[in-house]
Amino acid sequence: MSRTILVTGGAGHVGSHIIEQLIQKNPEDKIISLDNYFNGSKNNHISRAEYREGHTKDIDKLIPETPDIVFHLGEYARIAPSFDDIEQVFDMNTIGTFAVVEFCKKRKVSKLVYAASSTKFATNGEERFANPYSFTKANNVDLINNYGKWCKKMSNPDFEFNYAICYFYNAFGPREKGEGKYSTLIAKFQQLYLENKSFTVNKPGTQKRNFTYVGDLAQGMILAAEKGNGDGYTLNNTKAYSIIEIAQSFGGPIEYKDGYPGRQDSGDTPIQDKARTELGWKTTIDIIDYIKDFVAKHPRQK
Ligand SMILES: NC(=O)c1ccc[n+]([C@@H]2O[C@H](COP(=O)([O-])OP(=O)(O)OC[C@H]3O[C@@H](n4cnc5c(N)ncnc54)[C@H](O)[C@@H]3O)[C@@H](O)[C@H]2O)c1
């Protein structure tokens, strides 16, 4: 039976991989993306999906269909620039996500799958207060976890709010942005490598990240839609690497600079295995192998 599936942020990095995998898995499904193109790109469009342009706060108007599943990724998604972009962060993440949750209630959507941020766990849980991005993402987790209970006290108490919350750790892989304010580290380093430039590392460079392959994140979200229930699906490559190690695996040289380094360590986060044990999720590609492969395909001119 064909389903209608909505992916918010479908023109973004991870969202485009979810759409790609959904279409491969079941070509009969109708896949709709809702994206405001704040950071999305038409280059990320996947054929056979339908793309609507707009903000999630207008979801009710822009999506007249009743989707069976909503994958919610359409939010402001970067840490360091979120200080300067604070108004957009609250508009896109807080106002937008409230509208998405309300939409699920009104349309009796069978499952909401949310792309949460693992920053919530870092620095013994203090990181959720460290920047506007992490703050809004962690608040949205609280909203989703409590909304079902509130629904019972609203005028439509029969609605069962089914959801699954997945936590992403730094995504890498095809369609990642290497340039501009919202670029991400691995694509930026690939760009620097190709331009034969030094790798700029925010001091101290010992900060670690659990880089996780974008296709694996997408797969985790799809499994969570099928079998997940509630909070706690951490989608992480359990091995964390420092930014220095990442730069070195490209072959260096490194240029250190003052900049916002983010949390010091994400390797010490509580590694929950719900995704692996309940969903049967696993990672397929390690970041160091991905970089080695990239370097082998693009030998530097001596
Ligand atoms: N990439 C990561 O490492 C990472 C880590 C933790 C959590 N996440 C979360 O995963 C999701 C996807 O991240 P990504 O790296 O693919 O980011 P991305 O910026 O590439 O994708 C997000 C997409 O959502 C769109 N968007 C933003 N706000 C919107 C709104 N209010 N209405 C409609 N569209 C909107 C953007 O234009 C973009 O296309 C985000 O919610 C992000 O917070 C990502």
Coordinates of C-alpha atoms and ligand atoms in Angstrom, one line a residue, residues 9 11-14 34-40 54-56 73-78 92 115-117 133 137 168-171, ligand 1:
G9 CA 14.2 19.9 5.4
A11 CA 16.4 19.8 0.4
G12 CA 19.1 19.7 3.1
H13 CA 22.0 17.4 3.7
V14 CA 20.5 14.5 5.8
L34 CA 8.8 21.0 2.8
D35 CA 11.9 23.3 2.8
N36 CA 12.3 27.0 3.1
Y37 CA 15.7 26.9 1.3
F38 CA 17.4 28.7 4.1
N39 CA 20.2 26.2 3.8
G40 CA 18.7 23.7 1.4
G54 CA 8.0 27.2 2.7
H55 CA 8.5 27.6 6.4
T56 CA 7.3 24.9 8.7
L73 CA 14.6 17.8 10.0
G74 CA 13.6 21.3 8.7
E75 CA 15.3 23.4 11.3
Y76 CA 18.2 25.8 11.6
A77 CA 21.1 23.3 11.9
R78 CA 24.5 24.8 12.7
M92 CA 12.7 28.2 12.4
A115 CA 16.2 14.7 14.2
A116 CA 17.5 15.8 17.6
S117 CA 21.0 17.0 18.4
Y133 CA 21.0 26.1 18.4
K137 CA 17.0 21.6 19.8
F168 CA 22.5 12.8 15.2
Y169 CA 26.2 13.1 15.7
N170 CA 28.2 15.1 13.1
A171 CA 27.0 14.0 9.7
Ligands
LIG1 N1 24.3 17.5 10.4 C1 24.5 17.2 11.7 O1 25.6 16.8 12.1 C2 23.4 17.2 12.7 C3 23.6 16.9 14.0 C4 22.6 16.9 14.9 C5 21.3 17.2 14.5 N2 21.1 17.6 13.2 C6 19.7 17.9 12.8 O2 19.4 17.2 11.6 C7 18.6 18.1 10.8 C8 19.2 18.1 9.4 O3 20.5 18.6 9.5 P1 21.4 18.9 8.2 O4 22.8 18.8 8.6 O5 20.9 18.1 7.1 O6 21.0 20.4 8.0 P2 20.7 21.2 6.6 O7 20.8 22.7 6.9 O8 21.5 20.7 5.5 O9 19.2 20.8 6.4 C9 18.1 21.4 7.1 C10 17.1 21.9 6.0 O10 16.0 22.4 6.6 C11 15.6 23.6 5.9 N3 14.9 24.4 7.0 C12 15.5 25.0 8.1 N4 14.5 25.6 8.8 C13 13.3 25.3 8.2 C14 12.0 25.7 8.4 N5 11.6 26.3 9.6 N6 11.1 25.3 7.5 C15 11.4 24.6 6.4 N7 12.6 24.3 6.1 C16 13.6 24.6 7.0 C17 16.9 24.2 5.4 O11 16.7 25.0 4.3 C18 17.7 22.9 5.1 O12 17.4 22.5 3.7 C19 18.5 19.4 11.5 O13 17.3 19.5 12.2 C20 19.6 19.4 12.4 O14 19.4 20.2 13.6 C21 22.1 17.6 12.3

